[in-house]
Amino acid sequence: VEQKKLNEALERLLVLEKQTRGAGDAISSSKVLVCMVSLCYKVGDWALLKEHVTTLCKKRGHFKLAVTKMIQRCCEMVPEVQDKEKKMELIELLRTVTEGKIYVEN
């Protein structure tokens, strides 16, 4: 997936995320959030990954299940990251966005 297509896909997924959140569909919302972070990771766009994880964790009205699933997917990424600096950035991001959110602890 190239950068232009990634941005296009993320824009469409953000619209879908808003619709699923508005409809009260926690399961679909979870799948959309996981897909978004997975796409950013697959392309290797760390800035976009950090931006979306941060933004999505701060949105009001998000389902706890959806945020938890997204954070779990990000945690699964940590051992896969080979670059030590990127790994530390991801760990720090996860520490920041999960602070004070007991429902993401497993």
Tab-separated table of N, CA and C in Angstrom:
chain	number	residue	atom	x	y	z
A	1	VAL	N	0.864	-1.177	0.000
A	1	VAL	CA	0.000	0.000	0.000
A	1	VAL	C	0.899	1.225	0.000
A	2	GLU	N	0.678	2.076	-0.976
A	2	GLU	CA	1.481	3.288	-1.027
A	2	GLU	C	0.842	4.385	-0.177
A	3	GLN	N	1.607	5.443	0.056
A	3	GLN	CA	1.197	6.504	0.981
A	3	GLN	C	-0.135	7.150	0.586
A	4	LYS	N	-0.302	7.439	-0.701
A	4	LYS	CA	-1.537	8.092	-1.150
A	4	LYS	C	-2.742	7.193	-0.886
A	5	LYS	N	-2.578	5.918	-1.184
A	5	LYS	CA	-3.669	4.971	-0.963
A	5	LYS	C	-3.915	4.763	0.528
A	6	LEU	N	-2.861	4.832	1.320
A	6	LEU	CA	-3.017	4.695	2.769
A	6	LEU	C	-3.874	5.832	3.305
A	7	ASN	N	-3.552	7.059	2.909
A	7	ASN	CA	-4.323	8.212	3.370
A	7	ASN	C	-5.778	8.110	2.934
A	8	GLU	N	-5.993	7.660	1.715
A	8	GLU	CA	-7.342	7.477	1.185
A	8	GLU	C	-8.095	6.420	2.006
A	9	ALA	N	-7.439	5.316	2.263
A	9	ALA	CA	-8.056	4.233	3.037
A	9	ALA	C	-8.382	4.691	4.453
A	10	LEU	N	-7.471	5.423	5.059
A	10	LEU	CA	-7.695	5.893	6.424
A	10	LEU	C	-8.855	6.881	6.486
A	11	GLU	N	-8.971	7.736	5.468
A	11	GLU	CA	-10.093	8.677	5.431
A	11	GLU	C	-11.420	7.924	5.366
A	12	ARG	N	-11.471	6.906	4.527
A	12	ARG	CA	-12.697	6.106	4.409
A	12	ARG	C	-12.981	5.348	5.708
A	13	LEU	N	-11.934	4.838	6.321
A	13	LEU	CA	-12.116	4.116	7.576
A	13	LEU	C	-12.573	5.040	8.704
A	14	LEU	N	-12.110	6.287	8.693
A	14	LEU	CA	-12.559	7.248	9.712
A	14	LEU	C	-14.057	7.521	9.575
A	15	VAL	N	-14.541	7.609	8.336
A	15	VAL	CA	-15.971	7.799	8.093
A	15	VAL	C	-16.739	6.576	8.598
A	16	LEU	N	-16.231	5.397	8.272
A	16	LEU	CA	-16.861	4.159	8.711
A	16	LEU	C	-16.846	4.036	10.234
A	17	GLU	N	-15.749	4.448	10.837
A	17	GLU	CA	-15.629	4.414	12.305
A	17	GLU	C	-16.688	5.298	12.945
A	18	LYS	N	-16.879	6.474	12.377
A	18	LYS	CA	-17.879	7.402	12.915
A	18	LYS	C	-19.283	6.811	12.793
A	19	GLN	N	-19.545	6.154	11.671
A	19	GLN	CA	-20.856	5.533	11.465
A	19	GLN	C	-21.089	4.386	12.444
A	20	THR	N	-20.077	3.549	12.632
A	20	THR	CA	-20.244	2.405	13.542
A	20	THR	C	-20.387	2.875	14.986
A	21	ARG	N	-19.637	3.906	15.322
A	21	ARG	CA	-19.739	4.460	16.680
A	21	ARG	C	-21.124	5.056	16.895
A	22	GLY	N	-21.608	5.793	15.904
A	22	GLY	CA	-22.931	6.409	15.994
A	22	GLY	C	-24.050	5.391	16.041
A	23	ALA	N	-23.851	4.260	15.381
A	23	ALA	CA	-24.871	3.209	15.347
A	23	ALA	C	-24.819	2.321	16.589
A	24	GLY	N	-23.797	2.495	17.404
A	24	GLY	CA	-23.683	1.692	18.618
A	24	GLY	C	-23.156	0.288	18.367
A	25	ASP	N	-22.416	0.118	17.289
A	25	ASP	CA	-21.887	-1.197	16.911
A	25	ASP	C	-20.438	-1.330	17.388
A	26	ALA	N	-20.262	-1.838	18.593
A	26	ALA	CA	-18.937	-1.932	19.208
A	26	ALA	C	-18.024	-2.910	18.475
A	27	ILE	N	-18.581	-4.008	17.993
A	27	ILE	CA	-17.762	-5.027	17.328
A	27	ILE	C	-17.197	-4.495	16.015
A	28	SER	N	-18.051	-3.870	15.204
A	28	SER	CA	-17.578	-3.303	13.935
A	28	SER	C	-16.615	-2.155	14.174
A	29	SER	N	-16.896	-1.350	15.168
A	29	SER	CA	-16.008	-0.243	15.508
A	29	SER	C	-14.627	-0.763	15.890
A	30	SER	N	-14.598	-1.865	16.647
A	30	SER	CA	-13.329	-2.486	17.035
A	30	SER	C	-12.545	-2.920	15.806
A	31	LYS	N	-13.234	-3.555	14.868
A	31	LYS	CA	-12.575	-4.039	13.655
A	31	LYS	C	-12.009	-2.883	12.830
A	32	VAL	N	-12.739	-1.778	12.774
A	32	VAL	CA	-12.275	-0.615	12.012
A	32	VAL	C	-11.019	-0.034	12.654
A	33	LEU	N	-11.015	0.124	13.976
A	33	LEU	CA	-9.845	0.686	14.664
A	33	LEU	C	-8.623	-0.214	14.490
A	34	VAL	N	-8.823	-1.503	14.615
A	34	VAL	CA	-7.714	-2.455	14.445
A	34	VAL	C	-7.184	-2.387	13.013
A	35	CYS	N	-8.083	-2.290	12.055
A	35	CYS	CA	-7.681	-2.188	10.655
A	35	CYS	C	-6.855	-0.932	10.411
A	36	MET	N	-7.260	0.176	11.009
A	36	MET	CA	-6.542	1.435	10.821
A	36	MET	C	-5.099	1.344	11.322
A	37	VAL	N	-4.926	0.845	12.533
A	37	VAL	CA	-3.565	0.773	13.072
A	37	VAL	C	-2.737	-0.281	12.340
A	38	SER	N	-3.393	-1.347	11.904
A	38	SER	CA	-2.685	-2.397	11.166
A	38	SER	C	-2.180	-1.887	9.820
A	39	LEU	N	-2.987	-1.083	9.142
A	39	LEU	CA	-2.557	-0.506	7.861
A	39	LEU	C	-1.348	0.409	8.042
A	40	CYS	N	-1.406	1.263	9.047
A	40	CYS	CA	-0.276	2.172	9.309
A	40	CYS	C	0.988	1.377	9.609
A	41	TYR	N	0.853	0.319	10.395
A	41	TYR	CA	1.995	-0.517	10.753
A	41	TYR	C	2.554	-1.231	9.525
A	42	LYS	N	1.655	-1.770	8.719
A	42	LYS	CA	2.065	-2.515	7.529
A	42	LYS	C	2.861	-1.640	6.568
A	43	VAL	N	2.434	-0.391	6.415
A	43	VAL	CA	3.117	0.541	5.521
A	43	VAL	C	4.386	1.083	6.169
A	44	GLY	N	4.424	1.064	7.498
A	44	GLY	CA	5.597	1.561	8.216
A	44	GLY	C	5.550	3.058	8.465
A	45	ASP	N	4.345	3.618	8.448
A	45	ASP	CA	4.192	5.053	8.696
A	45	ASP	C	3.964	5.261	10.191
A	46	TRP	N	5.053	5.414	10.914
A	46	TRP	CA	4.995	5.509	12.373
A	46	TRP	C	4.343	6.791	12.836
A	47	ALA	N	4.573	7.876	12.115
A	47	ALA	CA	3.963	9.154	12.503
A	47	ALA	C	2.443	9.061	12.410
A	48	LEU	N	1.965	8.459	11.341
A	48	LEU	CA	0.523	8.299	11.152
A	48	LEU	C	-0.053	7.318	12.173
A	49	LEU	N	0.678	6.276	12.481
A	49	LEU	CA	0.242	5.312	13.492
A	49	LEU	C	0.082	6.013	14.838
A	50	LYS	N	1.089	6.765	15.233
A	50	LYS	CA	1.043	7.475	16.504
A	50	LYS	C	-0.108	8.484	16.529
A	51	GLU	N	-0.268	9.197	15.425
A	51	GLU	CA	-1.330	10.197	15.338
A	51	GLU	C	-2.713	9.562	15.498
A	52	HIS	N	-2.941	8.459	14.782
A	52	HIS	CA	-4.257	7.833	14.833
A	52	HIS	C	-4.528	7.168	16.185
A	53	VAL	N	-3.548	6.505	16.740
A	53	VAL	CA	-3.757	5.874	18.048
A	53	VAL	C	-4.084	6.947	19.088
A	54	THR	N	-3.334	8.028	19.077
A	54	THR	CA	-3.562	9.110	20.030
A	54	THR	C	-4.945	9.726	19.840
A	55	THR	N	-5.274	10.041	18.602
A	55	THR	CA	-6.563	10.673	18.302
A	55	THR	C	-7.727	9.758	18.649
A	56	LEU	N	-7.629	8.507	18.256
A	56	LEU	CA	-8.735	7.579	18.491
A	56	LEU	C	-8.939	7.285	19.971
A	57	CYS	N	-7.870	7.317	20.743
A	57	CYS	CA	-8.005	7.088	22.189
A	57	CYS	C	-8.655	8.277	22.891
A	58	LYS	N	-8.527	9.459	22.307
A	58	LYS	CA	-9.067	10.658	22.935
A	58	LYS	C	-10.509	10.949	22.541
A	59	LYS	N	-10.995	10.316	21.468
A	59	LYS	CA	-12.351	10.609	21.008
A	59	LYS	C	-13.378	10.226	22.059
A	60	ARG	N	-14.323	11.111	22.236
A	60	ARG	CA	-15.399	10.839	23.181
A	60	ARG	C	-16.401	9.894	22.535
A	61	GLY	N	-17.006	9.085	23.332
A	61	GLY	CA	-18.044	8.200	22.841
A	61	GLY	C	-17.535	6.908	22.237
A	62	HIS	N	-16.227	6.701	22.317
A	62	HIS	CA	-15.688	5.444	21.800
A	62	HIS	C	-16.030	4.314	22.744
A	63	PHE	N	-16.240	3.163	22.169
A	63	PHE	CA	-16.507	1.995	22.973
A	63	PHE	C	-15.215	1.535	23.636
A	64	LYS	N	-15.305	1.156	24.876
A	64	LYS	CA	-14.125	0.660	25.578
A	64	LYS	C	-13.577	-0.581	24.886
A	65	LEU	N	-14.479	-1.415	24.369
A	65	LEU	CA	-14.061	-2.619	23.663
A	65	LEU	C	-13.220	-2.264	22.440
A	66	ALA	N	-13.648	-1.259	21.693
A	66	ALA	CA	-12.938	-0.867	20.476
A	66	ALA	C	-11.531	-0.359	20.794
A	67	VAL	N	-11.436	0.487	21.784
A	67	VAL	CA	-10.129	1.029	22.173
A	67	VAL	C	-9.239	-0.094	22.709
A	68	THR	N	-9.811	-0.987	23.490
A	68	THR	CA	-9.056	-2.114	24.040
A	68	THR	C	-8.499	-2.987	22.924
A	69	LYS	N	-9.321	-3.303	21.932
A	69	LYS	CA	-8.869	-4.132	20.807
A	69	LYS	C	-7.759	-3.445	20.023
A	70	MET	N	-7.889	-2.140	19.822
A	70	MET	CA	-6.865	-1.386	19.104
A	70	MET	C	-5.543	-1.412	19.885
A	71	ILE	N	-5.609	-1.202	21.183
A	71	ILE	CA	-4.414	-1.215	22.023
A	71	ILE	C	-3.798	-2.612	22.039
A	72	GLN	N	-4.637	-3.651	22.101
A	72	GLN	CA	-4.118	-5.018	22.068
A	72	GLN	C	-3.363	-5.286	20.770
A	73	ARG	N	-3.901	-4.793	19.650
A	73	ARG	CA	-3.217	-4.980	18.357
A	73	ARG	C	-1.874	-4.261	18.372
A	74	CYS	N	-1.841	-3.070	18.930
A	74	CYS	CA	-0.575	-2.334	19.021
A	74	CYS	C	0.424	-3.069	19.904
A	75	CYS	N	-0.059	-3.682	20.975
A	75	CYS	CA	0.825	-4.463	21.856
A	75	CYS	C	1.399	-5.666	21.126
A	76	GLU	N	0.608	-6.258	20.238
A	76	GLU	CA	1.089	-7.389	19.446
A	76	GLU	C	2.188	-6.956	18.475
A	77	MET	N	2.179	-5.700	18.094
A	77	MET	CA	3.173	-5.177	17.152
A	77	MET	C	4.551	-5.033	17.800
A	78	VAL	N	4.569	-4.777	19.086
A	78	VAL	CA	5.835	-4.466	19.782
A	78	VAL	C	6.923	-5.510	19.522
A	79	PRO	N	6.671	-6.812	19.729
A	79	PRO	CA	7.742	-7.789	19.492
A	79	PRO	C	8.149	-7.906	18.018
A	80	GLU	N	7.257	-7.491	17.121
A	80	GLU	CA	7.534	-7.584	15.687
A	80	GLU	C	8.459	-6.482	15.185
A	81	VAL	N	8.536	-5.386	15.932
A	81	VAL	CA	9.338	-4.233	15.503
A	81	VAL	C	10.818	-4.537	15.727
A	82	GLN	N	11.597	-4.449	14.663
A	82	GLN	CA	13.027	-4.761	14.737
A	82	GLN	C	13.862	-3.562	15.180
A	83	ASP	N	13.481	-2.371	14.730
A	83	ASP	CA	14.206	-1.143	15.047
A	83	ASP	C	13.960	-0.773	16.514
A	84	LYS	N	15.033	-0.742	17.304
A	84	LYS	CA	14.901	-0.504	18.743
A	84	LYS	C	14.275	0.864	19.043
A	85	GLU	N	14.655	1.875	18.281
A	85	GLU	CA	14.108	3.216	18.498
A	85	GLU	C	12.603	3.245	18.236
A	86	LYS	N	12.182	2.607	17.160
A	86	LYS	CA	10.748	2.547	16.819
A	86	LYS	C	9.985	1.748	17.881
A	87	LYS	N	10.597	0.685	18.353
A	87	LYS	CA	9.967	-0.139	19.388
A	87	LYS	C	9.747	0.684	20.657
A	88	MET	N	10.760	1.456	21.037
A	88	MET	CA	10.640	2.285	22.241
A	88	MET	C	9.587	3.377	22.056
A	89	GLU	N	9.503	3.945	20.844
A	89	GLU	CA	8.478	4.948	20.552
A	89	GLU	C	7.087	4.342	20.696
A	90	LEU	N	6.916	3.133	20.176
A	90	LEU	CA	5.623	2.461	20.254
A	90	LEU	C	5.257	2.148	21.706
A	91	ILE	N	6.222	1.678	22.474
A	91	ILE	CA	5.970	1.380	23.889
A	91	ILE	C	5.593	2.654	24.644
A	92	GLU	N	6.311	3.736	24.369
A	92	GLU	CA	6.018	5.007	25.028
A	92	GLU	C	4.632	5.520	24.641
A	93	LEU	N	4.284	5.361	23.374
A	93	LEU	CA	2.949	5.757	22.913
A	93	LEU	C	1.877	4.978	23.671
A	94	LEU	N	2.078	3.677	23.783
A	94	LEU	CA	1.106	2.843	24.488
A	94	LEU	C	1.003	3.218	25.959
A	95	ARG	N	2.119	3.543	26.558
A	95	ARG	CA	2.101	3.973	27.969
A	95	ARG	C	1.313	5.264	28.116
A	96	THR	N	1.521	6.181	27.178
A	96	THR	CA	0.855	7.482	27.238
A	96	THR	C	-0.653	7.359	27.063
A	97	VAL	N	-1.079	6.632	26.036
A	97	VAL	CA	-2.520	6.574	25.738
A	97	VAL	C	-3.298	5.687	26.707
A	98	THR	N	-2.620	4.761	27.378
A	98	THR	CA	-3.335	3.884	28.312
A	98	THR	C	-3.326	4.398	29.748
A	99	GLU	N	-2.594	5.452	30.001
A	99	GLU	CA	-2.506	5.985	31.352
A	99	GLU	C	-3.890	6.393	31.858
A	100	GLY	N	-4.286	5.822	32.964
A	100	GLY	CA	-5.562	6.146	33.567
A	100	GLY	C	-6.748	5.395	32.978
A	101	LYS	N	-6.487	4.496	32.062
A	101	LYS	CA	-7.576	3.723	31.444
A	101	LYS	C	-7.457	2.277	31.896
A	102	ILE	N	-8.071	1.991	33.007
A	102	ILE	CA	-7.950	0.653	33.584
A	102	ILE	C	-8.569	-0.412	32.705
A	103	TYR	N	-9.535	-0.033	31.870
A	103	TYR	CA	-10.211	-1.038	31.038
A	103	TYR	C	-9.343	-1.612	29.936
A	104	VAL	N	-8.184	-1.026	29.653
A	104	VAL	CA	-7.295	-1.598	28.624
A	104	VAL	C	-6.270	-2.557	29.207
A	105	GLU	N	-6.261	-2.679	30.526
A	105	GLU	CA	-5.325	-3.607	31.163
A	105	GLU	C	-5.863	-5.012	31.084
A	106	ASN	N	-5.010	-5.935	30.695
A	106	ASN	CA	-5.422	-7.347	30.641
A	106	ASN	C	-4.466	-8.175	31.456
